[in-house]
Tab-separated table of C-alpha atoms in Angstrom:
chain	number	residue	atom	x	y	z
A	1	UNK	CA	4.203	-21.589	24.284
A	2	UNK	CA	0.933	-21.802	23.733
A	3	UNK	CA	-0.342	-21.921	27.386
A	4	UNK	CA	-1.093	-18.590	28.863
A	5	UNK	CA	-2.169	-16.550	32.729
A	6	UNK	CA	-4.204	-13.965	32.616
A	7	UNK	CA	-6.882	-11.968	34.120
A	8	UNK	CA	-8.268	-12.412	37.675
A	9	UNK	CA	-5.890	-10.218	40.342
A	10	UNK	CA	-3.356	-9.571	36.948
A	11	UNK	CA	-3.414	-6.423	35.140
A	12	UNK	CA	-5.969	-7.488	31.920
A	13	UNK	CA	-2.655	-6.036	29.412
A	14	UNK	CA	0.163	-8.284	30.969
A	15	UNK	CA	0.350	-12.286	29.808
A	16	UNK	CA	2.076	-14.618	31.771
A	17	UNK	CA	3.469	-17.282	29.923
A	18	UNK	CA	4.502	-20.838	32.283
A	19	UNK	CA	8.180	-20.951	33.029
A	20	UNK	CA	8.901	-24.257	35.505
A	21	UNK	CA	6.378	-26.283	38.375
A	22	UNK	CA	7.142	-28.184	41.267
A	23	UNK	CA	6.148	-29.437	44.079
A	24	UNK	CA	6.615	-28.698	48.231
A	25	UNK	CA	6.118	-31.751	50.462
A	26	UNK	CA	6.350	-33.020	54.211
A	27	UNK	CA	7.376	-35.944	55.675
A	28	UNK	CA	4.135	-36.623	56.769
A	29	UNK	CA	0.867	-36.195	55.139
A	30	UNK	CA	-0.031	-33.176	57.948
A	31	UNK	CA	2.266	-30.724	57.159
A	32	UNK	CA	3.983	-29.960	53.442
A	33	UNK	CA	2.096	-27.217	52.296
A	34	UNK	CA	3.935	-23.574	51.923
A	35	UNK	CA	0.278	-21.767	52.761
A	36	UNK	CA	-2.248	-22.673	55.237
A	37	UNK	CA	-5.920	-22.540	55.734
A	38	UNK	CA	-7.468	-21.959	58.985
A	39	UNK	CA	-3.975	-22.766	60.518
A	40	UNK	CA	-3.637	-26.123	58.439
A	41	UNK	CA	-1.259	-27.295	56.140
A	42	UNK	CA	-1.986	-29.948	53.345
A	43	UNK	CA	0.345	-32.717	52.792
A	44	UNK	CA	1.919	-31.223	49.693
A	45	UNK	CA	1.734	-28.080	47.102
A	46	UNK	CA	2.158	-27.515	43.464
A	47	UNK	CA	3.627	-24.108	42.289
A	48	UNK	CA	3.243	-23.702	38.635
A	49	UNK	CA	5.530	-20.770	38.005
A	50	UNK	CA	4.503	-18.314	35.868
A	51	UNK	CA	6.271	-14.973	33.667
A	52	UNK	CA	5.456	-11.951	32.591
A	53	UNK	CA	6.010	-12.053	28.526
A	54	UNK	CA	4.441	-8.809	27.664
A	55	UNK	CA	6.601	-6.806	29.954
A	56	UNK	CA	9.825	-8.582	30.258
A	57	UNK	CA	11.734	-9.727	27.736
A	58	UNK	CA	13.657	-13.075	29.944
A	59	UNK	CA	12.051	-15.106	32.794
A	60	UNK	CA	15.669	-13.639	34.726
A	61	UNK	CA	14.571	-10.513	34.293
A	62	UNK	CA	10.987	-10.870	35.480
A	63	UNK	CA	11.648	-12.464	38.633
A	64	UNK	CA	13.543	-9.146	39.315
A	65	UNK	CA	10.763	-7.063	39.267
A	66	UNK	CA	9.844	-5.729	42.487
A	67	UNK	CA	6.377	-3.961	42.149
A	68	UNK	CA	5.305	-7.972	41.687
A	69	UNK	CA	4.459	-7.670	37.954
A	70	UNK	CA	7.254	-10.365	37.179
A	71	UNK	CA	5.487	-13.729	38.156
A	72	UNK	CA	2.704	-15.216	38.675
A	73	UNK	CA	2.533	-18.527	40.915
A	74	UNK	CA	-0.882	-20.326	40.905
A	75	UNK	CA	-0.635	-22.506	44.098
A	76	UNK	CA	-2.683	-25.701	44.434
A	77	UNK	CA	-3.022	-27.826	47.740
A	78	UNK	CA	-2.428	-31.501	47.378
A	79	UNK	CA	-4.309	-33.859	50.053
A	80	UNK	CA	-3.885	-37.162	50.487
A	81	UNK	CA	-7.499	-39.622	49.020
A	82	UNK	CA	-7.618	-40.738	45.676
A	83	UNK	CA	-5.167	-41.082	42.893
A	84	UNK	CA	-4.698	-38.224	40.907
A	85	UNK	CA	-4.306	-39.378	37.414
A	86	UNK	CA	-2.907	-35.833	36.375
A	87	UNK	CA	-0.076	-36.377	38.499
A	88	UNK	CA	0.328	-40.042	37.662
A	89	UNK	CA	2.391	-38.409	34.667
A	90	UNK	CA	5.134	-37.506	36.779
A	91	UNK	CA	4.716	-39.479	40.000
A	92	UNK	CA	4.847	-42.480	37.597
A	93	UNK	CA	8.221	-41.747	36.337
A	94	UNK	CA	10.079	-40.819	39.612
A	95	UNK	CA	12.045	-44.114	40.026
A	96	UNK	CA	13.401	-43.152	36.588
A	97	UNK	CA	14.679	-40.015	37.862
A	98	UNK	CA	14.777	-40.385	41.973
A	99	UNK	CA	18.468	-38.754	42.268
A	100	UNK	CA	19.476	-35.257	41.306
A	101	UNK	CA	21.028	-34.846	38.042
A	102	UNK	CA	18.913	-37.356	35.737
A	103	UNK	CA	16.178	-36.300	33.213
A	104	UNK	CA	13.378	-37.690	31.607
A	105	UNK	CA	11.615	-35.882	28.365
A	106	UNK	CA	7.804	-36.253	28.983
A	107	UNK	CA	5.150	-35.866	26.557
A	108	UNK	CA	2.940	-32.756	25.961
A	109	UNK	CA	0.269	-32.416	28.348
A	110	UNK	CA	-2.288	-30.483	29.599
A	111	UNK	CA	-1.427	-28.041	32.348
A	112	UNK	CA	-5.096	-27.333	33.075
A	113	UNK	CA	-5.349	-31.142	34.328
A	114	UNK	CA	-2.755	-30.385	37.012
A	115	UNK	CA	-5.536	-27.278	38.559
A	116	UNK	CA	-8.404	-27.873	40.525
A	117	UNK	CA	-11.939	-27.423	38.431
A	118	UNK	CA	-12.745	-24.879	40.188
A	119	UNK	CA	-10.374	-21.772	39.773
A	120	UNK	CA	-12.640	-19.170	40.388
A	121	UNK	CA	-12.229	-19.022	44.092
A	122	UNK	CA	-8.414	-18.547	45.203
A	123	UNK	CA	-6.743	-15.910	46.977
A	124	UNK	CA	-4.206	-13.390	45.993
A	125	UNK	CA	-1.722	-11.343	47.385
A	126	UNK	CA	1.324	-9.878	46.649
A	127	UNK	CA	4.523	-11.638	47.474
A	128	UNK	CA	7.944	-13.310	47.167
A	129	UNK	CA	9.686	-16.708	45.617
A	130	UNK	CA	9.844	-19.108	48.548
A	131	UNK	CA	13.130	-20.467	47.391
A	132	UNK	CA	16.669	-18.035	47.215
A	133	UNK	CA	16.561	-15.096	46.775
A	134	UNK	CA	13.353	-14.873	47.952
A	135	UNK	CA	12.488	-11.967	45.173
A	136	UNK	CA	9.646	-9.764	46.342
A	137	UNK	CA	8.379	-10.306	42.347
A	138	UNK	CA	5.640	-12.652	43.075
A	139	UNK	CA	1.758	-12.189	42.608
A	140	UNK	CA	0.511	-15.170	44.350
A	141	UNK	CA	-2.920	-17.097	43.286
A	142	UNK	CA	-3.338	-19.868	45.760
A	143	UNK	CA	-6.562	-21.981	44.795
A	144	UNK	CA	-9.568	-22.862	47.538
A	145	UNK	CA	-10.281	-26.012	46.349
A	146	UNK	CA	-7.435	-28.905	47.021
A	147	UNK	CA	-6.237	-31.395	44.509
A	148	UNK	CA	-6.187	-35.215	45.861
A	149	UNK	CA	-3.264	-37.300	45.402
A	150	UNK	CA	-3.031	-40.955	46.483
A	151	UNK	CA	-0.628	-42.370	48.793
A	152	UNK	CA	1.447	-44.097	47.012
A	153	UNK	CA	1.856	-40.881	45.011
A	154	UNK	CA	2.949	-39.046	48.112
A	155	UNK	CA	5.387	-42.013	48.523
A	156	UNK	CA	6.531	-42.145	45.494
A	157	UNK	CA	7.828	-37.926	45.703
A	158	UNK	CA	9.255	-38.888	49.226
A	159	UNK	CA	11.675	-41.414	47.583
A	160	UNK	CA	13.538	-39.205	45.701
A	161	UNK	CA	17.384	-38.273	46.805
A	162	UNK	CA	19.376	-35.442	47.306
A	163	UNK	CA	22.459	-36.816	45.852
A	164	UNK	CA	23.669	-38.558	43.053
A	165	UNK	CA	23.423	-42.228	45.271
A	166	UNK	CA	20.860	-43.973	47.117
A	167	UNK	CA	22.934	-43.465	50.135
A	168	UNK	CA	21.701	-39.867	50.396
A	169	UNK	CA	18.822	-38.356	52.814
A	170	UNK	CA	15.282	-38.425	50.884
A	171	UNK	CA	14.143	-35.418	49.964
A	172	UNK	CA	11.359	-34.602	52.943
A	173	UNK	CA	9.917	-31.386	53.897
A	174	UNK	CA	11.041	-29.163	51.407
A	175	UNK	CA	9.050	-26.753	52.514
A	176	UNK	CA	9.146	-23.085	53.416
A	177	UNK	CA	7.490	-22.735	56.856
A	178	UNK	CA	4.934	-19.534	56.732
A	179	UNK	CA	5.731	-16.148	57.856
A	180	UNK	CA	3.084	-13.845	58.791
A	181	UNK	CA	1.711	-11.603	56.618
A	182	UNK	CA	3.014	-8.780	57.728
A	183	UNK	CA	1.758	-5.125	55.974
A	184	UNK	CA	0.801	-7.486	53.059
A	185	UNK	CA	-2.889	-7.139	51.609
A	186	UNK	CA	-4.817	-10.647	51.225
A	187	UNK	CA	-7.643	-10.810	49.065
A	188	UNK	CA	-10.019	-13.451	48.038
A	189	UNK	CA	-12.245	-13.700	45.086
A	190	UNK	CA	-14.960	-15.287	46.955
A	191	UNK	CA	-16.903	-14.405	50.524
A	192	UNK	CA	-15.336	-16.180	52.860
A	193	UNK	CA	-16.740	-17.782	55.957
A	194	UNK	CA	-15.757	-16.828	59.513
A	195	UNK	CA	-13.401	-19.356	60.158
A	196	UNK	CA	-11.272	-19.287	57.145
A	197	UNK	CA	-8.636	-17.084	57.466
């Protein structure tokens, strides 16, 4: 409760307080990514899922908003290199929890840890969940810099299951594919060169 969002493309009066993360991922370490630069996808991406507390009283009725006020999502590309200790947290703890259905309480932890260290340069634009139903309720801050993760980390999220038994498909590319942009307005917080787009 104590974590907060704001400033940058949000309105400075609204607070967005974290409702839920997870992660997107491919079956291969070249695609997984829900946004792509210059074209390319990363091998994974973290939402962390954010809700606007000063305006809306429930996370439910937040993500109904449609002048995107609701949520905030900060997106973060993962790449595969070295092992991402931040992660380790979770990633750690999947064969404890690699069907649907089981939990596993974690211990408090920093959220910061799971962002790159430099937020300053991301872009923004106005958008929708990428899940059902797809609410237009979305102001999206997808981060420049990429996260690393290692591969046995990336392994480790492709061996979870669908269903309740091992028999099951592994969950693999769980990802939205893009859609253009359409009459959507992109922005970016930084100059950016000529062949990132």
């Amino acid at each position: 409760d104590t974590s907060t969002v704001s400033g940058g493309p949000l309105e400075p009066r609204y607070c967005y307080r974290p409702l839920q993360f997870h992660f997107h991922w491919g079956s291969d370490d070249r695609w997984g990514s829900e946004h792509l630069i210059d074209g390319q996808a990363s091998a994974a991406e973290l939402h962390l899922v954010h809700w606007n507390s000063s305006l809306f009283k429930t996370p439910t009725e937040a993500a109904q908003d449609h002048q995107q006020r609701g949520l905030c999502v900060l997106g973060v590309f993962l790449k595969v290199g070295e092992h991402n200790e931040a992660l380790d947290t979770f990633t750690s703890q999947i064969g404890s929890v690699d069907v649907c259905g089981k939990q596993l309480p974690l211990e408090a932890f920093n959220l910061r840890a799971l962002l790159p260290n430099n937020i300053e340069d991301y872009w923004t634009y106005a958008g929708s969940l990428t899940t059902p139903p797809c609410s237009e309720s979305v102001t999206w801050i997808v981060f420049r810099e990429t996260r690393e993760v290692s591969k046995s980390q990336m392994k480790a999220l492709r061996s979870m299951h669908y269903l309740e038994c091992h028999t099951s498909d592994c969950i693999e590319d769980n990802f939205r594919p893009p859609v253009p942009l359409g009459n959507r307005t992109l922005r970016s917080s930084f100059v950016m060169s000529t062949n990132e787009d």
